């Protein structure tokens, strides 16, 4: 069942799916599109106009990263989903929480003014405090076993590492569980190899093409 992931190289939602595909060692092809100037066929296969889209067998197009990841997991046993239905539902809720956190992060990077950046930063930090309070002793979200919720948060934590290195947004030591979780995630091949080697430069280049306070801060990093 050939899989092709339709992608944008800097998209954290795409990266969630790449991590899942890599972790599950599922063979796949990847096709990058320019999201600002998408090819005509893209609107036929993506009902939301968003990436990732997973093309299966050349004819079915799945969209929404969380759905794509569950499908990839289902066809490549053993599963990365917790067996207990309540834990699974709880994980899905936190994956959704992670999507909001990704959007907050993007808004920080692309904030128009310093005030906008501070507002988005406050909202992002409130989310990180909630996440910190939710995490246990680790090493993974559910404890001993890596699962889809871990894959879903890796792009967020990877980007905060990068952003904090140049423009400190928060003190990582205030979030010891998130920090330890980030260390675990960044120790995985599936995570480190989920973005191009020159990802930091590509991100800076992307931001340098945008106006505003955030892009200026993060593209000069
Ligand atoms: N909820 C979606 C979000 C995907 C998403 O926002 N992708 C962005 C790129 S990172 C996109 O394709 N944006 C294009 C647009 O909104 O026109 C998912 O989890 O797959």
Coordinates of N, CA and C and ligand atoms in Angstrom, one line a residue:
X1 N 0.9 -1.2 0.0 CA 0.0 0.0 0.0 C 0.9 1.2 0.0
X2 N 1.3 1.7 -1.2 CA 2.2 2.9 -1.3 C 1.6 4.1 -0.6
X3 N 2.5 4.8 0.2 CA 2.1 6.0 0.9 C 2.9 7.2 0.4
X4 N 2.2 8.3 0.1 CA 3.0 9.5 -0.2 C 2.5 10.6 0.6
X5 N 3.4 11.3 1.3 CA 3.0 12.4 2.2 C 3.2 13.7 1.5
X6 N 2.2 14.4 1.3 CA 2.2 15.7 0.6 C 2.5 16.8 1.7
X7 N 3.6 17.5 1.5 CA 4.2 18.2 2.6 C 4.7 19.6 2.3
X8 N 5.0 20.3 3.4 CA 5.7 21.6 3.3 C 6.8 21.5 4.3
X9 N 8.0 21.8 3.8 CA 9.2 21.4 4.6 C 9.3 22.0 6.0
X10 N 8.6 23.1 6.3 CA 8.7 23.7 7.6 C 7.5 23.5 8.5
X11 N 6.5 22.7 8.0 CA 5.2 22.5 8.7 C 5.3 21.6 9.9
X12 N 5.0 22.0 11.1 CA 5.1 21.1 12.3 C 4.1 20.0 12.3
X13 N 2.9 20.3 11.6 CA 1.9 19.2 11.5 C 2.4 18.1 10.6
X14 N 3.0 18.5 9.5 CA 3.7 17.5 8.6 C 4.7 16.7 9.4
X15 N 5.5 17.4 10.2 CA 6.6 16.8 10.9 C 6.0 15.7 11.9
X16 N 4.9 16.0 12.5 CA 4.3 14.9 13.3 C 4.1 13.6 12.5
X17 N 3.6 13.8 11.3 CA 3.4 12.6 10.5 C 4.7 11.9 10.0
X18 N 5.7 12.8 9.7 CA 7.0 12.2 9.3 C 7.6 11.4 10.5
X19 N 7.5 12.0 11.7 CA 8.0 11.3 12.9 C 7.3 9.9 13.0
X20 N 6.0 9.9 12.9 CA 5.2 8.6 13.0 C 5.7 7.6 11.9
X21 N 5.7 8.1 10.7 CA 6.2 7.2 9.6 C 7.6 6.6 9.9
X22 N 8.4 7.5 10.3 CA 9.8 7.1 10.6 C 9.9 6.1 11.8
X23 N 9.2 6.5 12.8 CA 9.2 5.6 14.0 C 8.7 4.2 13.7
X24 N 7.6 4.2 12.9 CA 7.0 2.9 12.5 C 7.7 2.2 11.4
X25 N 8.8 2.8 10.8 CA 9.5 2.3 9.7 C 8.6 2.0 8.5
X26 N 7.6 2.8 8.3 CA 6.7 2.6 7.2 C 7.3 3.2 5.9
X27 N 7.5 2.5 4.8 CA 8.0 3.0 3.6 C 7.1 4.1 3.1
X28 N 7.6 5.2 2.7 CA 6.8 6.3 2.2 C 7.6 7.2 1.3
X29 N 6.9 7.9 0.4 CA 7.5 8.9 -0.4 C 7.1 10.3 0.1
X30 N 7.8 11.3 -0.2 CA 7.4 12.6 0.3 C 7.4 13.6 -0.9
X31 N 6.4 14.4 -1.0 CA 6.4 15.4 -2.1 C 6.1 16.8 -1.4
X32 N 7.1 17.6 -1.6 CA 7.0 19.0 -1.1 C 6.2 19.9 -2.0
X33 N 5.4 20.7 -1.5 CA 4.7 21.7 -2.3 C 5.0 23.1 -1.7
X34 N 4.8 24.1 -2.5 CA 5.0 25.5 -2.0 C 3.6 25.9 -1.6
X35 N 3.4 26.1 -0.3 CA 2.1 26.3 0.3 C 1.6 27.7 -0.2
X36 N 2.5 28.6 -0.4 CA 2.0 30.0 -0.8 C 1.6 30.0 -2.3
X37 N 2.0 29.0 -3.0 CA 1.7 28.9 -4.4 C 1.5 27.4 -4.8
X38 N 0.4 26.8 -4.2 CA 0.2 25.4 -4.4 C -0.2 25.0 -5.8
X39 N 0.2 23.8 -6.2 CA -0.1 23.3 -7.5 C -1.7 23.1 -7.6
X40 N -2.2 23.2 -8.8 CA -3.7 23.1 -9.0 C -4.2 21.8 -8.4
X41 N -3.5 20.7 -8.5 CA -4.1 19.4 -8.1 C -4.3 19.4 -6.6
X42 N -3.5 20.3 -5.8 CA -3.6 20.2 -4.4 C -5.0 20.5 -3.8
X43 N -5.7 21.4 -4.5 CA -7.0 21.8 -3.9 C -8.0 20.6 -4.2
X44 N -7.7 19.8 -5.1 CA -8.6 18.6 -5.4 C -8.4 17.5 -4.3
X45 N -7.2 17.4 -3.8 CA -6.9 16.3 -2.8 C -6.9 16.8 -1.4
X46 N -6.9 18.1 -1.1 CA -6.9 18.6 0.3 C -8.1 19.4 0.6
X47 N -9.2 18.8 1.2 CA -10.4 19.6 1.4 C -10.2 20.9 2.2
X48 N -9.2 20.9 3.1 CA -8.9 22.0 3.9 C -7.9 23.0 3.3
X49 N -7.2 22.5 2.3 CA -6.2 23.3 1.7 C -4.9 23.3 2.5
X50 N -4.8 22.3 3.4 CA -3.7 22.2 4.3 C -2.9 21.0 4.1
X51 N -1.6 21.0 4.5 CA -0.8 19.8 4.6 C -0.7 19.5 6.1
X52 N -0.4 18.2 6.4 CA -0.1 17.1 5.5 C -1.4 16.5 4.9
X53 N -1.1 15.9 3.7 CA -2.1 15.0 3.1 C -1.4 13.7 2.9
X54 N -2.0 12.6 3.2 CA -1.3 11.3 2.9 C -2.1 10.6 1.8
X55 N -1.4 10.4 0.7 CA -2.0 9.7 -0.5 C -1.7 8.2 -0.3
X56 N -2.8 7.5 -0.3 CA -2.7 6.0 -0.1 C -3.2 5.3 -1.4
X57 N -2.3 4.4 -1.9 CA -2.6 3.7 -3.1 C -2.8 4.6 -4.3
X58 N -2.3 5.8 -4.3 CA -2.5 6.7 -5.4 C -3.9 7.2 -5.6
X59 N -4.8 6.9 -4.7 CA -6.2 7.4 -4.9 C -6.9 7.9 -3.7
X60 N -6.6 7.5 -2.5 CA -7.3 8.0 -1.3 C -6.4 9.1 -0.6
X61 N -7.0 10.2 -0.3 CA -6.2 11.2 0.3 C -6.7 11.5 1.7
X62 N -5.9 11.2 2.7 CA -6.2 11.4 4.1 C -5.7 12.8 4.5
X63 N -6.4 13.5 5.3 CA -5.9 14.8 5.8 C -6.1 14.8 7.3
X64 N -5.5 15.8 7.9 CA -5.5 16.0 9.4 C -4.4 15.1 9.9
X65 N -3.3 15.7 10.5 CA -2.2 14.9 10.9 C -2.5 13.8 12.0
X66 N -3.5 14.2 12.9 CA -3.8 13.2 13.9 C -4.4 11.9 13.3
X67 N -5.2 12.1 12.3 CA -5.9 11.0 11.6 C -4.9 10.2 10.8
X68 N -4.1 10.9 10.1 CA -3.0 10.3 9.3 C -2.2 9.4 10.2
X69 N -1.8 10.0 11.4 CA -0.9 9.2 12.2 C -1.6 8.0 12.8
X70 N -2.8 8.1 13.1 CA -3.5 6.8 13.6 C -3.6 5.8 12.5
X71 N -3.8 6.3 11.3 CA -3.9 5.3 10.1 C -2.5 4.6 10.0
X72 N -1.5 5.4 9.9 CA -0.1 4.9 9.8 C 0.1 3.8 10.9
X73 N -0.3 4.2 12.1 CA -0.1 3.3 13.2 C -0.9 2.0 13.0
X74 N -2.1 2.1 12.6 CA -3.0 1.0 12.4 C -2.4 0.0 11.4
X75 N -1.7 0.5 10.4 CA -1.3 -0.5 9.3 C 0.2 -1.0 9.6
X76 N 0.8 -0.5 10.7 CA 2.1 -1.0 11.0 C 2.2 -1.4 12.5
X77 N 1.6 -2.6 12.8 CA 1.7 -3.0 14.2 C 3.2 -3.3 14.6
X78 N 3.5 -3.3 15.9 CA 2.6 -3.1 17.0 C 2.2 -1.6 17.2
X79 N 1.1 -1.4 17.8 CA 0.5 -0.1 17.9 C 1.2 0.8 18.9
X80 N 1.1 2.1 18.5 CA 1.6 3.2 19.4 C 0.5 3.8 20.2
X81 N -0.7 3.2 20.1 CA -1.9 3.7 20.8 C -2.1 3.0 22.2
X82 N -2.3 3.7 23.2 CA -2.6 3.0 24.5 C -3.8 2.1 24.4
X83 N -3.8 0.9 25.0 CA -4.9 0.0 24.9 C -6.1 0.4 25.6
X84 N -5.9 1.1 26.7 CA -7.1 1.5 27.5 C -7.8 2.7 26.8
X85 N -9.1 2.5 26.6 CA -9.9 3.5 25.8 C -9.9 4.9 26.5
X86 N -9.9 5.0 27.8 CA -9.9 6.3 28.4 C -8.5 7.0 28.2
X87 N -7.4 6.2 28.4 CA -6.1 6.8 28.2 C -6.0 7.2 26.7
X88 N -6.5 6.4 25.8 CA -6.4 6.8 24.4 C -7.2 8.1 24.1
X89 N -8.4 8.2 24.7 CA -9.2 9.4 24.5 C -8.5 10.6 25.1
X90 N -7.9 10.4 26.2 CA -7.1 11.5 26.9 C -5.9 11.9 26.1
X91 N -5.2 11.0 25.5 CA -4.1 11.3 24.6 C -4.6 12.1 23.4
X92 N -5.7 11.7 22.8 CA -6.2 12.5 21.7 C -6.5 13.9 22.1
X93 N -7.1 14.1 23.3 CA -7.4 15.4 23.7 C -6.1 16.2 23.8
X94 N -5.0 15.6 24.4 CA -3.8 16.3 24.5 C -3.1 16.6 23.2
X95 N -3.3 15.7 22.2 CA -2.8 16.0 20.9 C -3.5 17.3 20.3
X96 N -4.7 17.4 20.6 CA -5.5 18.6 20.1 C -4.9 19.8 20.9
X97 N -4.7 19.7 22.1 CA -4.1 20.7 22.9 C -2.7 21.1 22.3
X98 N -2.0 20.1 21.9 CA -0.7 20.4 21.2 C -0.8 21.2 19.9
X99 N -1.9 21.0 19.2 CA -2.1 21.7 18.0 C -2.3 23.2 18.3
X100 N -3.1 23.5 19.4 CA -3.2 24.9 19.7 C -1.9 25.5 20.1
X101 N -1.1 24.7 20.8 CA 0.2 25.2 21.3 C 1.1 25.5 20.0
X102 N 1.0 24.7 19.0 CA 1.8 24.9 17.8 C 1.3 26.2 17.1
X103 N 0.0 26.5 17.1 CA -0.5 27.7 16.5 C 0.0 28.9 17.4
X104 N 0.0 28.8 18.7 CA 0.5 29.9 19.5 C 2.0 30.1 19.2
X105 N 2.7 29.1 19.0 CA 4.2 29.2 18.7 C 4.4 29.9 17.3
X106 N 3.6 29.5 16.4 CA 3.7 30.2 15.0 C 3.4 31.7 15.2
X107 N 2.3 32.0 16.0 CA 2.0 33.4 16.2 C 3.1 34.2 16.8
X108 N 3.8 33.5 17.7 CA 5.0 34.2 18.3 C 6.0 34.6 17.2
X109 N 6.3 33.5 16.4 CA 7.3 33.7 15.4 C 6.9 34.8 14.4
X110 N 5.6 34.9 14.1 CA 5.2 35.8 13.0 C 4.5 37.0 13.6
X111 N 4.6 37.3 14.9 CA 3.9 38.5 15.5 C 4.3 39.8 14.7
X112 N 3.2 40.6 14.6 CA 3.5 41.9 13.9 C 4.2 42.9 14.7
X113 N 3.8 43.0 16.0 CA 4.4 44.0 16.9 C 4.9 43.3 18.1
X114 N 5.7 44.1 18.9 CA 6.3 43.5 20.1 C 5.1 43.1 21.1
X115 N 4.1 44.0 21.1 CA 2.9 43.7 22.0 C 2.2 42.4 21.6
X116 N 2.1 42.2 20.3 CA 1.5 41.0 19.8 C 2.3 39.8 20.2
X117 N 3.6 39.9 20.1 CA 4.5 38.8 20.5 C 4.3 38.5 22.0
X118 N 4.3 39.6 22.8 CA 4.1 39.3 24.2 C 2.8 38.7 24.5
X119 N 1.7 39.1 23.8 CA 0.4 38.4 24.1 C 0.4 37.0 23.7
X120 N 1.0 36.6 22.6 CA 1.0 35.2 22.1 C 2.0 34.4 23.1
X121 N 3.0 35.1 23.5 CA 3.9 34.4 24.4 C 3.2 34.1 25.7
X122 N 2.4 35.0 26.2 CA 1.7 34.8 27.5 C 0.7 33.6 27.3
X123 N 0.1 33.5 26.2 CA -0.9 32.4 25.9 C -0.1 31.1 25.8
X124 N 1.0 31.2 25.1 CA 1.8 29.9 24.9 C 2.4 29.5 26.3
X125 N 2.8 30.4 27.1 CA 3.4 30.0 28.4 C 2.3 29.4 29.3
X126 N 1.1 30.0 29.3 CA 0.0 29.4 30.1 C -0.2 27.9 29.6
X127 N -0.1 27.7 28.3 CA -0.3 26.3 27.8 C 0.8 25.4 28.3
X128 N 2.1 25.9 28.3 CA 3.2 25.1 28.7 C 3.1 24.8 30.2
X129 N 2.6 25.7 31.0 CA 2.4 25.4 32.4 C 1.4 24.3 32.6
X130 N 0.4 24.3 31.8 CA -0.6 23.2 31.9 C 0.0 21.9 31.5
X131 N 0.8 22.0 30.5 CA 1.4 20.7 30.0 C 2.4 20.2 31.0
X132 N 3.2 21.1 31.6 CA 4.1 20.7 32.6 C 3.4 20.0 33.8
X133 N 2.2 20.5 34.2 CA 1.5 20.0 35.3 C 0.9 18.6 34.9
X134 N 0.7 18.4 33.6 CA 0.1 17.1 33.2 C 1.2 16.0 33.1
X135 N 2.4 16.4 32.8 CA 3.4 15.3 32.6 C 3.8 14.6 33.9
X136 N 4.0 13.3 33.8 CA 4.5 12.6 35.0 C 6.0 12.4 35.0
X137 N 6.4 11.3 35.5 CA 7.9 11.1 35.7 C 8.5 10.7 34.3
X138 N 7.7 10.5 33.3 CA 8.3 10.1 32.0 C 8.8 8.7 31.9
X139 N 9.6 8.3 31.0 CA 10.2 9.3 30.1 C 9.2 9.8 29.0
X140 N 8.1 9.2 28.8 CA 7.1 9.6 27.8 C 5.9 10.1 28.4
X141 N 5.0 10.6 27.6 CA 3.8 11.2 28.1 C 3.0 10.3 29.0
X142 N 2.9 9.0 28.5 CA 2.1 8.0 29.3 C 3.0 7.2 30.3
X143 N 4.2 7.6 30.4 CA 5.1 6.8 31.3 C 6.2 6.0 30.4
X144 N 6.1 4.7 30.6 CA 7.2 3.9 30.0 C 7.1 3.8 28.4
X145 N 5.9 3.9 27.9 CA 5.8 3.6 26.4 C 5.7 4.9 25.5
X146 N 6.5 4.9 24.5 CA 6.3 6.0 23.5 C 5.0 5.8 22.8
X147 N 4.3 6.9 22.6 CA 3.0 6.7 21.8 C 2.8 7.9 20.9
X148 N 1.6 7.9 20.2 CA 1.4 9.0 19.2 C 1.4 10.4 19.8
X149 N 1.0 10.5 21.1 CA 1.0 11.8 21.7 C 2.4 12.4 21.8
X150 N 3.4 11.5 22.0 CA 4.8 11.9 22.0 C 5.2 12.5 20.7
X151 N 4.9 11.7 19.6 CA 5.2 12.2 18.2 C 4.6 13.6 18.0
X152 N 3.4 13.8 18.5 CA 2.6 15.0 18.2 C 3.3 16.2 18.9
X153 N 3.9 16.1 20.0 CA 4.5 17.2 20.7 C 6.0 17.5 20.2
X154 N 6.6 16.5 19.6 CA 8.0 16.7 19.3 C 8.3 18.0 18.4
X155 N 7.5 18.3 17.4 CA 7.8 19.5 16.6 C 7.8 20.7 17.4
X156 N 6.8 20.8 18.3 CA 6.7 22.0 19.2 C 7.9 22.2 20.0
X157 N 8.3 21.1 20.7 CA 9.5 21.2 21.6 C 10.8 21.5 20.8
X158 N 10.9 20.8 19.6 CA 12.1 21.1 18.8 C 12.2 22.6 18.4
X159 N 11.1 23.2 18.0 CA 11.1 24.6 17.6 C 11.4 25.5 18.8
X160 N 10.8 25.2 20.0 CA 11.1 26.0 21.2 C 12.6 26.0 21.5
X161 N 13.2 24.8 21.4 CA 14.7 24.7 21.6 C 15.4 25.7 20.8
X162 N 15.0 25.7 19.5 CA 15.7 26.5 18.5 C 15.4 28.0 18.8
X163 N 14.2 28.3 19.1 CA 13.8 29.7 19.3 C 14.5 30.3 20.5
X164 N 14.5 29.4 21.6 CA 15.0 29.9 22.9 C 16.5 30.1 22.8
X165 N 17.2 29.4 21.9 CA 18.6 29.5 21.8 C 19.0 30.9 21.3
X166 N 18.1 31.5 20.5 CA 18.5 32.8 20.0 C 17.7 34.0 20.7
X167 N 16.4 33.7 20.9 CA 15.6 34.8 21.6 C 14.9 34.1 22.8
X168 N 15.5 34.2 23.9 CA 14.9 33.4 25.1 C 13.5 33.8 25.3
X169 N 12.6 32.9 25.3 CA 11.1 33.1 25.5 C 10.7 32.7 26.9
X170 N 11.4 31.7 27.4 CA 11.2 31.2 28.8 C 12.4 30.5 29.2
X171 N 12.5 30.3 30.6 CA 13.6 29.6 31.2 C 13.2 28.1 31.2
X172 N 13.9 27.3 30.4 CA 13.6 25.9 30.3 C 13.6 25.2 31.7
X173 N 14.4 25.7 32.6 CA 14.5 25.1 33.9 C 13.2 25.3 34.7
X174 N 12.4 26.2 34.3 CA 11.1 26.3 35.0 C 10.1 25.2 34.5
X175 N 10.5 24.5 33.5 CA 9.6 23.4 33.0 C 10.4 22.1 32.9
X176 N 10.8 21.6 34.1 CA 11.8 20.5 34.1 C 11.2 19.2 33.4
X177 N 9.9 19.0 33.5 CA 9.4 17.8 32.9 C 9.3 17.9 31.4
X178 N 8.9 19.1 30.9 CA 8.9 19.4 29.5 C 10.4 19.3 28.9
X179 N 11.3 19.8 29.7 CA 12.7 19.8 29.3 C 13.2 18.3 29.1
X180 N 12.9 17.5 30.1 CA 13.3 16.1 30.1 C 12.6 15.4 28.9
X181 N 11.4 15.7 28.7 CA 10.6 15.1 27.6 C 11.3 15.5 26.3
X182 N 11.6 16.8 26.2 CA 12.2 17.3 24.9 C 13.6 16.5 24.7
X183 N 14.3 16.3 25.8 CA 15.6 15.6 25.6 C 15.4 14.2 25.1
X184 N 14.4 13.6 25.7 CA 14.1 12.2 25.2 C 13.7 12.2 23.7
X185 N 12.8 13.1 23.4 CA 12.3 13.2 22.0 C 13.5 13.5 21.0
X186 N 14.3 14.4 21.4 CA 15.4 14.8 20.5 C 16.5 13.8 20.5
X187 N 16.4 12.8 21.3 CA 17.4 11.7 21.3 C 16.9 10.6 20.3
X188 N 15.7 10.8 19.7 CA 15.2 9.7 18.8 C 15.6 10.1 17.4
X189 N 16.1 9.1 16.7 CA 16.4 9.2 15.3 C 15.2 9.7 14.5
X190 N 14.0 9.1 14.8 CA 12.8 9.4 14.1 C 12.5 10.9 14.2
X191 N 12.9 11.5 15.3 CA 12.6 12.9 15.5 C 13.7 13.8 14.8
X192 N 15.0 13.5 15.1 CA 16.1 14.3 14.5 C 16.1 14.3 13.0
X193 N 15.7 13.1 12.4 CA 15.7 13.0 11.0 C 14.4 13.4 10.3
X194 N 13.5 14.0 11.1 CA 12.2 14.3 10.5 C 12.1 15.7 9.9
X195 N 13.2 16.4 10.0 CA 13.3 17.7 9.3 C 14.6 17.7 8.4
X196 N 14.7 18.6 7.4 CA 16.0 18.6 6.7 C 17.1 19.1 7.6
X197 N 18.3 18.7 7.2 CA 19.5 19.1 8.0 C 19.6 20.6 8.2
X198 N 19.2 21.3 7.2 CA 19.4 22.8 7.3 C 18.1 23.4 7.7
X199 N 17.3 22.7 8.5 CA 16.0 23.2 9.0 C 16.1 24.6 9.6
X200 N 17.1 24.9 10.6 CA 17.2 26.2 11.2 C 17.4 27.3 10.2
X201 N 18.2 27.1 9.2 CA 18.4 28.1 8.1 C 17.2 28.3 7.3
X202 N 16.5 27.2 7.0 CA 15.3 27.3 6.2 C 14.2 28.1 6.9
X203 N 14.1 27.8 8.2 CA 13.1 28.6 9.0 C 13.4 30.0 9.0
X204 N 14.7 30.4 9.2 CA 15.1 31.8 9.2 C 14.8 32.4 7.9
X205 N 15.1 31.7 6.8 CA 14.9 32.2 5.5 C 13.4 32.5 5.3
X206 N 12.6 31.6 5.7 CA 11.1 31.7 5.6 C 10.7 33.0 6.3
X207 N 11.2 33.1 7.5 CA 10.8 34.3 8.4 C 11.3 35.6 7.8
X208 N 12.5 35.5 7.2 CA 13.1 36.8 6.7 C 12.2 37.3 5.5
X209 N 11.4 36.5 4.9 CA 10.5 37.0 3.9 C 9.2 37.6 4.4
X210 N 9.1 37.6 5.7 CA 7.9 38.2 6.3 C 8.2 39.5 7.0
X211 N 7.1 40.3 7.1 CA 7.2 41.6 7.8 C 6.9 41.4 9.3
X212 N 7.4 42.3 10.1 CA 6.9 42.3 11.5 C 8.0 42.1 12.5
X213 N 7.6 42.3 13.8 CA 8.6 42.2 14.9 C 9.1 40.8 15.1
X214 N 8.1 39.8 15.1 CA 8.5 38.4 15.3 C 9.5 37.9 14.2
X215 N 9.1 38.1 13.0 CA 10.0 37.6 11.9 C 11.4 38.2 12.0
X216 N 11.4 39.6 12.4 CA 12.7 40.2 12.5 C 13.6 39.6 13.6
X217 N 12.9 39.3 14.8 CA 13.6 38.7 15.9 C 14.2 37.3 15.5
X218 N 13.3 36.5 14.9 CA 13.7 35.1 14.7 C 14.4 34.8 13.5
X219 N 14.4 35.8 12.5 CA 15.1 35.5 11.3 C 16.6 36.0 11.4
X220 N 16.8 36.8 12.4 CA 18.2 37.3 12.6 C 19.0 36.4 13.5
X221 N 18.3 35.4 14.1 CA 18.8 34.6 15.1 C 20.1 33.9 14.7
Ligands
LIG1 N1 -5.1 20.5 11.9 C1 -4.3 20.4 10.8 C2 -3.4 21.6 10.6 C3 -2.5 21.6 9.4 C4 -2.0 23.0 9.1 O1 -2.3 24.0 9.7 N2 -1.0 23.0 8.1 C5 -0.6 24.3 7.6 C6 0.9 24.3 7.4 S1 1.8 24.1 8.8 C7 -1.2 24.6 6.2 O2 -1.3 23.7 5.4 N3 -1.6 25.8 6.0 C8 -2.1 26.2 4.7 C9 -3.3 27.1 4.8 O3 -3.9 27.2 5.9 O4 -3.7 27.6 3.8 C10 -3.4 19.1 10.9 O5 -3.2 18.7 12.1 O6 -3.0 18.5 9.9

